[in-house]
Short mmCIF file of C-alpha atoms in Angstrom, two decimals:
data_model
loop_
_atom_site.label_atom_id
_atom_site.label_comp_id
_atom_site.label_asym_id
_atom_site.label_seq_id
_atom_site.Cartn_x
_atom_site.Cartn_y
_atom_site.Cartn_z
CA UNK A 112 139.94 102.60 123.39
CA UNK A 113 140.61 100.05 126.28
CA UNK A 114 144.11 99.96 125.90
CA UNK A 115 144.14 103.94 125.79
CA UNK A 116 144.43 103.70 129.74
CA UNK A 117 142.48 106.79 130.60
CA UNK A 118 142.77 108.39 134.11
CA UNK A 119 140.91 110.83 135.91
CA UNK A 120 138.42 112.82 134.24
CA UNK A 121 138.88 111.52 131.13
CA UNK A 122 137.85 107.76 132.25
CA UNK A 123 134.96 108.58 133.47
CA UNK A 124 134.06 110.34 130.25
CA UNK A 125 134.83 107.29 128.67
CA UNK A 126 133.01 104.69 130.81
CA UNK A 127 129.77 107.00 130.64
CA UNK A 128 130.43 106.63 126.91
CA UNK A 129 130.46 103.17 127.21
CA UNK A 130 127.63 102.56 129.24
CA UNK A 131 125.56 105.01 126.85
CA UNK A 132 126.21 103.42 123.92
CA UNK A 133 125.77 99.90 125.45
CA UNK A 134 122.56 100.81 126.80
CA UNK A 135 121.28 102.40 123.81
CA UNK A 136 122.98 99.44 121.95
CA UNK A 137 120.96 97.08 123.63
CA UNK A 138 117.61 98.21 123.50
CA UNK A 139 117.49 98.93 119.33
CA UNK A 140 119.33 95.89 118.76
CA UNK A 141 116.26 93.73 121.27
CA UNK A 142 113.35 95.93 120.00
CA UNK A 143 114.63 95.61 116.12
CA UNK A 144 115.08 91.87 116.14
CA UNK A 145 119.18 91.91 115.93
CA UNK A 146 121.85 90.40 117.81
CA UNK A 147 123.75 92.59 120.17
CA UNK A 148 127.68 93.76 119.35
CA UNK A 149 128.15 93.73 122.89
CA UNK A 150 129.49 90.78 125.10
CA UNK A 151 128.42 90.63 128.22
CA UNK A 152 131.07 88.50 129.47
CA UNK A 153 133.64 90.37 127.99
CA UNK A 154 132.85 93.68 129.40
CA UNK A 155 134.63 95.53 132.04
CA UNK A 156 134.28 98.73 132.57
CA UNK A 157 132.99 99.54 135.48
CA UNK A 158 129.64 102.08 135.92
CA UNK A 159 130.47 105.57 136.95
CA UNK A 160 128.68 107.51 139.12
CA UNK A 161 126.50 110.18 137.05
CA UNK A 162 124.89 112.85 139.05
CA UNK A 163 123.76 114.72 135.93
CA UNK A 164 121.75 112.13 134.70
CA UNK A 165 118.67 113.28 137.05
CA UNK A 166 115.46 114.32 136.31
CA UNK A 167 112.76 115.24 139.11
CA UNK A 168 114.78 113.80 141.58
CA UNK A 169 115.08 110.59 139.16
CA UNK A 170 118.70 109.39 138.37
CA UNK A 171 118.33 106.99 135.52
CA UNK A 172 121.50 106.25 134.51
CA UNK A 173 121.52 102.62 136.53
CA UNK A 174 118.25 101.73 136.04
CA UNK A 175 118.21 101.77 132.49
CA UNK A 176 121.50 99.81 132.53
CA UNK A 177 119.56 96.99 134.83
CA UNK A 178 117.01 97.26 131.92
CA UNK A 179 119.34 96.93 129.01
CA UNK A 180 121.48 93.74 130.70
CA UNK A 181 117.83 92.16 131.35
CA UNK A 182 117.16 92.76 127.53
CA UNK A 183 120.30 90.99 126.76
CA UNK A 184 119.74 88.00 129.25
CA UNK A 185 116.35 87.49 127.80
CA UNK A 186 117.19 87.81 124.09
CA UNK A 187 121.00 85.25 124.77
CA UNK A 188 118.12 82.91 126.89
CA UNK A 189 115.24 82.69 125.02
CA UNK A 190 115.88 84.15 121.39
CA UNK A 191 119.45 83.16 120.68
CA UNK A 192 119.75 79.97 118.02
CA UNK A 193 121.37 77.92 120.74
CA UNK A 194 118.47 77.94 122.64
CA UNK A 195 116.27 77.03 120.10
CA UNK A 196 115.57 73.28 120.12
CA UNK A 197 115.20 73.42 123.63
CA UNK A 198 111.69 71.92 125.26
CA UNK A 199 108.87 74.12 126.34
CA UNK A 200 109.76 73.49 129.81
CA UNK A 201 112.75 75.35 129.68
CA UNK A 202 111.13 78.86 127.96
CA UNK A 203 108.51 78.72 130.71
CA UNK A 204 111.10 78.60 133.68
CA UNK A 205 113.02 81.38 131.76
CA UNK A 206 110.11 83.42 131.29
CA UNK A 207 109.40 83.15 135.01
CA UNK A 208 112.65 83.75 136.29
CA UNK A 209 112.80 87.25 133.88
CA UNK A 210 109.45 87.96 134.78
CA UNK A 211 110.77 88.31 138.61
CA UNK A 212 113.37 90.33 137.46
CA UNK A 213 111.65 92.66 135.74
CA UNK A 214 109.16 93.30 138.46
CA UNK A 215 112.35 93.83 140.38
CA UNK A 216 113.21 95.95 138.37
CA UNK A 217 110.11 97.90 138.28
CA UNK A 218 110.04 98.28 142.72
CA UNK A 219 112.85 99.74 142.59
CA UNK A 220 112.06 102.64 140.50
CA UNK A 221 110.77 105.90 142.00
CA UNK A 222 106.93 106.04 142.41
CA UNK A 223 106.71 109.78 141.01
CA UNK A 224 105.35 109.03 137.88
CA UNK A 225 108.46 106.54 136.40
CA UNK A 226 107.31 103.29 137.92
CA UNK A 227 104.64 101.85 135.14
CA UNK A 228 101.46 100.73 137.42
CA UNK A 229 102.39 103.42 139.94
CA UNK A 230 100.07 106.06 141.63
CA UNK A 231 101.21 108.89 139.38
CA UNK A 232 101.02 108.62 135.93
CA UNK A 233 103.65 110.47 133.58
CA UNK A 234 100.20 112.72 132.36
CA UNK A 235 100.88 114.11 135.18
CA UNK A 236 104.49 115.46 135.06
CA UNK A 237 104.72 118.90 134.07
CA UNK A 238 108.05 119.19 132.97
CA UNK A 239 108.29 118.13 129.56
CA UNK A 240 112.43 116.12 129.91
CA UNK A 241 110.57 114.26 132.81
CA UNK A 242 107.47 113.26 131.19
CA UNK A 243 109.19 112.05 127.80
CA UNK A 244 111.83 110.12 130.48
CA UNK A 245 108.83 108.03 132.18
CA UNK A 246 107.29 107.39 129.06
CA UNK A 247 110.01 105.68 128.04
CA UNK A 248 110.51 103.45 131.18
CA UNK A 249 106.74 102.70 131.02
CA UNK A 250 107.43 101.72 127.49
CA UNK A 251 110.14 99.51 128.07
CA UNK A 252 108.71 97.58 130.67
CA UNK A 253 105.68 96.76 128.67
CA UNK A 254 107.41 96.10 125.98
CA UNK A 255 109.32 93.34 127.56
CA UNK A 256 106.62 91.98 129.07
CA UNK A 257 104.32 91.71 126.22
CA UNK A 258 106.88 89.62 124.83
CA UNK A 259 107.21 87.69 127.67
CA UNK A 260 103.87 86.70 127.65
CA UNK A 261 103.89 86.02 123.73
CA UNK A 262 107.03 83.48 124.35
CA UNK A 263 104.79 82.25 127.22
CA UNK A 264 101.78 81.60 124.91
CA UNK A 265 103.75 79.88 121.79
CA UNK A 266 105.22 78.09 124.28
CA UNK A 267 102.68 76.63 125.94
CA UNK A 268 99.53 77.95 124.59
CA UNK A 269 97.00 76.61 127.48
CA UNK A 270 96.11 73.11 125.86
CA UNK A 271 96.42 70.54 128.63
CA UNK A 272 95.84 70.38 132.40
CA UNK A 273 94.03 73.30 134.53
CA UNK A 274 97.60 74.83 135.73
CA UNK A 275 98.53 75.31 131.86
CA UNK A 276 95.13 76.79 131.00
CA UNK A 277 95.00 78.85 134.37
CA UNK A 278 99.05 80.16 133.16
CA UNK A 279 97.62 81.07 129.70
CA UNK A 280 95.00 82.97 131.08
CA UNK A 281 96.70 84.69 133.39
CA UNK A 282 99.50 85.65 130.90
CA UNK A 283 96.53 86.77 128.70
CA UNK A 284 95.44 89.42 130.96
CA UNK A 285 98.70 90.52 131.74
CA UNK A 286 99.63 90.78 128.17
CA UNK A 287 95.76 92.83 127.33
CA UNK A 288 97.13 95.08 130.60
CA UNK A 289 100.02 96.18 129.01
CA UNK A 290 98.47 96.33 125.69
CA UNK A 291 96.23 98.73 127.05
CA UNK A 292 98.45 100.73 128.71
CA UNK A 293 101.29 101.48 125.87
CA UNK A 294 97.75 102.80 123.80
CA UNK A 295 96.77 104.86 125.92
CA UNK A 296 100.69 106.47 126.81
CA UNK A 297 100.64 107.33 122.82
CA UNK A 298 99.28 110.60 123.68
CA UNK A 299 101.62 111.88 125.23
CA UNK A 300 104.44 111.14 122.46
CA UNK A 301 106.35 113.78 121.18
CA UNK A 302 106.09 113.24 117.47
CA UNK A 303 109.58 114.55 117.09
CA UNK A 304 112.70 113.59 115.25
CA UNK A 305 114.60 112.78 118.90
CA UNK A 306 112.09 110.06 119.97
CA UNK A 307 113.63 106.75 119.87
CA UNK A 308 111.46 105.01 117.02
CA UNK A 309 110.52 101.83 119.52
CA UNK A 310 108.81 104.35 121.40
CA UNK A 311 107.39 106.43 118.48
CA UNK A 312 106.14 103.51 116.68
CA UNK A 313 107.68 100.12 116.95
CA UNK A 314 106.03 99.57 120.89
CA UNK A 315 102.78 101.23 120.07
CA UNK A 316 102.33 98.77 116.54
CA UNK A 317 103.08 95.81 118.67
CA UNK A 318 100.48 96.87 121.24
CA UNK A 319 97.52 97.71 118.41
CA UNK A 320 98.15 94.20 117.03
CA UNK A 321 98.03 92.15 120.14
CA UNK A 322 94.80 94.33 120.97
CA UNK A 323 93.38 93.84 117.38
CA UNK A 324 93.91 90.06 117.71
CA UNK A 325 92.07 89.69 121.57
CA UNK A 326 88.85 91.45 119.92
CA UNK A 327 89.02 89.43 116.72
CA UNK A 328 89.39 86.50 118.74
CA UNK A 329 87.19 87.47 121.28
CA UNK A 330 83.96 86.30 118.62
CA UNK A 331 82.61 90.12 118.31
CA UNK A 332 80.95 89.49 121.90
CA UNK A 333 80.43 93.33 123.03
CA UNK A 334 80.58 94.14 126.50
CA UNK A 335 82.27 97.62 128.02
CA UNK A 336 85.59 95.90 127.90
CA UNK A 337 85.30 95.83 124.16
CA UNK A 338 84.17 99.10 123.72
CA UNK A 339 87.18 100.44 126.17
CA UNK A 340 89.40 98.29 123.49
CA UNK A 341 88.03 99.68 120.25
CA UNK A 342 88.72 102.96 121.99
CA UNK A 343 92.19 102.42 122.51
CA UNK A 344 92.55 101.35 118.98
CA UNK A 345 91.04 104.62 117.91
CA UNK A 346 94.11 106.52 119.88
CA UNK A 347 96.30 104.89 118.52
CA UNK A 348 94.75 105.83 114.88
CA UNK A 349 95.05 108.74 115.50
CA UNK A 350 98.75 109.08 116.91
CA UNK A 351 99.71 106.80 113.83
CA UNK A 352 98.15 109.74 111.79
CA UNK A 353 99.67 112.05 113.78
CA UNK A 354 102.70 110.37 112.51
CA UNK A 355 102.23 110.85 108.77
CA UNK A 356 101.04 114.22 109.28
CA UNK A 357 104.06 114.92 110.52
CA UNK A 358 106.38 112.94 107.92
CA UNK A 359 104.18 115.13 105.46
CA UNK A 360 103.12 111.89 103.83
CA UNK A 361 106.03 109.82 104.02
CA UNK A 362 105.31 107.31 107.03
CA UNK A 363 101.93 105.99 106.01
CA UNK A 364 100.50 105.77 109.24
CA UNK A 365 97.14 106.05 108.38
CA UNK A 366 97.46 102.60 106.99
CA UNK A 367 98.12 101.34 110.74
CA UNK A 368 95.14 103.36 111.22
CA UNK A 369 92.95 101.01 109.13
CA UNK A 370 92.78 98.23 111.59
CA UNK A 371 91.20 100.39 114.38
CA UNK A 372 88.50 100.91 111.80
CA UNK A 373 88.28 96.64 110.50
CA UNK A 374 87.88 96.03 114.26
CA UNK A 375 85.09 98.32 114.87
CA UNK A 376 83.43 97.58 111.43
CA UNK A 377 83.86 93.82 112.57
CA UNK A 378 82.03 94.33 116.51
CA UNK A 379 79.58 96.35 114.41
CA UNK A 380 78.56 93.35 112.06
CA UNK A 381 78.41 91.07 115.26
CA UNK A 382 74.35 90.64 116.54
CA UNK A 383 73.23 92.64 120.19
CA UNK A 384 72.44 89.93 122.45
CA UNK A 385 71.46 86.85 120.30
CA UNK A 386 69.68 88.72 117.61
CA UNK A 387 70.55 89.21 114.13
CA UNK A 388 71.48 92.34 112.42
CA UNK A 389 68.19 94.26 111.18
CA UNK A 390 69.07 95.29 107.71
CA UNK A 391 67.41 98.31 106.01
CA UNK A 392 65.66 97.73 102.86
CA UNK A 393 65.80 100.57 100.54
CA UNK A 394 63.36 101.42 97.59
CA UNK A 395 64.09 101.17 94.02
CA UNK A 396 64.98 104.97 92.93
CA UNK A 397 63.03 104.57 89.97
CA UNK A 398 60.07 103.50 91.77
CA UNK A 399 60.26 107.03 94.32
CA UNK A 400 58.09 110.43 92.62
CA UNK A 401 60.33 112.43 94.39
CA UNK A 402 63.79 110.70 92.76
CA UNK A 403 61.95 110.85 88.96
CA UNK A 404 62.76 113.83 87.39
CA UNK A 405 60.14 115.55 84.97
CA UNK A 406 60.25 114.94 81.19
CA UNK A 407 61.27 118.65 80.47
CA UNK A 408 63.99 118.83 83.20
CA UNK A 409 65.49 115.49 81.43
CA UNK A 410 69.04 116.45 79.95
CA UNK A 411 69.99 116.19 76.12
CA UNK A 412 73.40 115.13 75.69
CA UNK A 413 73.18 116.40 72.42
CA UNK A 414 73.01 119.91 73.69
CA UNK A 415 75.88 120.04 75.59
CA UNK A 416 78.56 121.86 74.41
CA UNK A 417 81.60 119.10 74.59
CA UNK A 418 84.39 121.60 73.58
CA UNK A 419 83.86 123.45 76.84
CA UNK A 420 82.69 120.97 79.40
CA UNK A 421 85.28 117.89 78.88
CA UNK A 422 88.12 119.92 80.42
CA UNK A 423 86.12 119.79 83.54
CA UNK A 424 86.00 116.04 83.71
CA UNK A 425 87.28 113.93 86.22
CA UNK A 426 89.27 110.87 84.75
CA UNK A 427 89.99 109.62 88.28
CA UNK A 428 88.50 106.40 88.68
CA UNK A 429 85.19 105.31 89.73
CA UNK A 430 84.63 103.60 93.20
CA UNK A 431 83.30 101.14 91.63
CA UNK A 432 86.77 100.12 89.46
CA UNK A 433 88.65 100.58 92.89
CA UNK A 434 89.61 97.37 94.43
CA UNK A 435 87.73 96.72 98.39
CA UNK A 436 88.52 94.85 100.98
CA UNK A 437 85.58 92.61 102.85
CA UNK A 438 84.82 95.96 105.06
CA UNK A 439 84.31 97.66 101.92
CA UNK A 440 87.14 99.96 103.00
CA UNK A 441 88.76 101.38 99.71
CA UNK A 442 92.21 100.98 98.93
CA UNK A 443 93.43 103.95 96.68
CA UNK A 444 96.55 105.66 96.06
CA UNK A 445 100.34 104.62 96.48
CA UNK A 446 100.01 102.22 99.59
CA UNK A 447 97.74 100.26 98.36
CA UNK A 448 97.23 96.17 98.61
CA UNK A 449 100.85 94.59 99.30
CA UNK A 450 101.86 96.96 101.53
CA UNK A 451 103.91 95.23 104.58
CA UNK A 452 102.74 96.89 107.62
CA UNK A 453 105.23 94.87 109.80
CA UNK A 454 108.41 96.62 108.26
CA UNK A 455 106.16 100.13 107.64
CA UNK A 456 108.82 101.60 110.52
CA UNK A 457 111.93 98.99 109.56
CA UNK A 458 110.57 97.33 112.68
CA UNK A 459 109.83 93.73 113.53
CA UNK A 460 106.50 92.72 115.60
CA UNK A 461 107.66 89.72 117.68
CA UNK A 462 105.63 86.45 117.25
CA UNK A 463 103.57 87.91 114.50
CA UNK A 464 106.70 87.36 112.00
CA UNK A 465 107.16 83.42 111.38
CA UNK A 466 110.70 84.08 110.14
CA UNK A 467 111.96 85.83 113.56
CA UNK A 468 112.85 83.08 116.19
CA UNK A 469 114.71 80.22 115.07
CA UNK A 470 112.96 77.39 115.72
CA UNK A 471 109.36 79.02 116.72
CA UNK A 472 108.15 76.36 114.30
CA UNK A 473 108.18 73.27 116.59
CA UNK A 474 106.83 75.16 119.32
CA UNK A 475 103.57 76.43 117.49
CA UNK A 476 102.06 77.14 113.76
CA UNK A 477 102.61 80.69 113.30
CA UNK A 478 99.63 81.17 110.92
CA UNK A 479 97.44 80.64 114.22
CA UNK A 480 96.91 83.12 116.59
CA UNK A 481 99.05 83.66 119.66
CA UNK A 482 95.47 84.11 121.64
CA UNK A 483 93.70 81.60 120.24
#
């Protein structure tokens, strides 16, 4: 189509086109763990001007092409197998240098509910384009820097001098900030077939396992920023199973929904203050009056009439023969032990799959934890 030499109002058709698709390109191709089609260094088109693309005043053609050629920067700099054997050294001043860019990026967009850690949050736009529009941008930009924290972490995971532990930390909190904040957006998600999937699902499962891990790794210590955590988790359970509501079964999201409920099982187990867990003791059944039925109440199987009762029986397995996990949550039906959560959505969780960055290896053992 380059060669087709368009003029007029037909080439600016065509470069929006372009610049659609690239952008749209980008951002599944980053957020689903693939290699983009598109060369940077081989494009040139140039980007129109696109008054329609404005909502509330917002016109967010640009900005989400800013976003997309940062995606493709950080995936060619950090992600790319050329990149791979290079030393720590070189991912941190990468990291850095994006993570200038993309609070850049952020400034510059319009404080009416689209800039993420603004004074307006997109709960409060009424219209519903507008709303869905900001969501999005909040999404992205916590996306990306969730992940630039991970890389951060593997990296250089805080073992060493004070400046390396003081950078961990710091990247920590940043990373449990944006955690938070992509849980507590999934409210407002339209559950509907036009919502990009990395905003129905693949952003929010990245955020509920980085969350999960910081209160498993946390030791169980409860204090109110625990109980604002196990919170979150529980929104998110619920917009996962809002999810396969919707499907009408087919996306088991409820199974996402599971960890909200290990975590809180697990801060549950964990002693108040030093002390251990008082246990109740229950009373043998047999040795309770009230529990001991009479002689002439007992029931004579011989008396029951087989022929009419056995079509009344339920053959479904006892809880007993069903298999449990360590929280004694049961695992029944089709989705049962096996099931890989990571590709539940065909979408990757960066850092939490081994197989994902070349090389990962030699910077850190991926059955570890990013926080620990």
């Amino acid at each position: 189509m380059s060669k087709m030499q368009f003029t007029g109002a037909a080439a600016h058709m065509y470069r929006k086109t372009f610049w659609l698709l690239y952008s749209m390109e980008k951002v599944m191709a980053f957020h689903f763990g693939r290699s983009s089609s598109f060369v940077d260094g081989d494009i040139a088109c140039p980007i129109p001007d696109v008054p329609e693309a404005t909502s509330a005043g917002f016109n967010w053609f640009l900005p989400q092409i800013r976003f997309s050629r940062l995606l493709s920067r950080a995936y060619t700099s950090l992600y790319s197998v050329g990149v791979s054997s290079n030393p720590s050294s070189y991912y941190l001043g990468v990291v850095e240098q994006l993570r200038a860019e993309l609070e850049q990026w952020r400034i510059s967009l319009p404080d009416t509910g689209f800039r993420p850690g603004g004074s307006i949050r997109p709960q409060a736009m009424l219209q519903r384009q507008s709303r869905s529009l900001a969501l999005m941008f909040h999404y992205f930009y916590h996306s990306l820097m969730l992940t630039l924290c991970r890389t951060t972490l593997w990296a250089a995971p805080g073992s060493g001098d004070a400046e390396a532990l003081a950078r961990a930390e710091r990247r920590k909190h940043q990373a449990l900030f944006s955690a938070r904040a992509v849980l507590e957006l999934t409210a407002v998600i339209d559950v509907e077939p036009y919502t990009q999937v990395c905003v129905l699902a693949g952003i929010p499962i990245t955020a509920l396992f980085v969350l999960f891990d910081m209160v498993i790794q946390d030791g169980g210590v409860r204090t109110h920023e625990t109980q604002t955590n196990l919170a979150l988790l529980d929104m998110a359970a619920g917009h996962f199973s809002r999810i396969e509501y919707a499907s009408g079964g087919t996306l088991p999201g409820s199974l996402i929904a599971e960890f909200a409920h290990v975590a809180r099982d697990y801060i549950n187990g964990k002693p108040r203050d030093g002390l251990p867990i008082e246990t109740e003791t229950r009373a043998d059944p047999a040795d309770d009056p009230l529990t001991t039925l009479p002689p002439e109440q007992a029931v004579s199987l011989a008396s029951v009439d087989q022929a009419t009762t056995t079509a009344n029986w339920s053959f479904m397995p006892q809880p007993e023969a069903m298999p449990t996990l360590d929280n004694g949550l049961q695992m029944t039906g089709e989705y049962g032990v096996g099931t890989d959560v990571m590709d539940l959505f065909n979408y990757f969780v960066p850092d939490l799959d081994p197989m994902f960055y070349d090389g990962a290896g030699a910077w850190k053992d991926s059955s570890t934890s990013t926080w620990g």
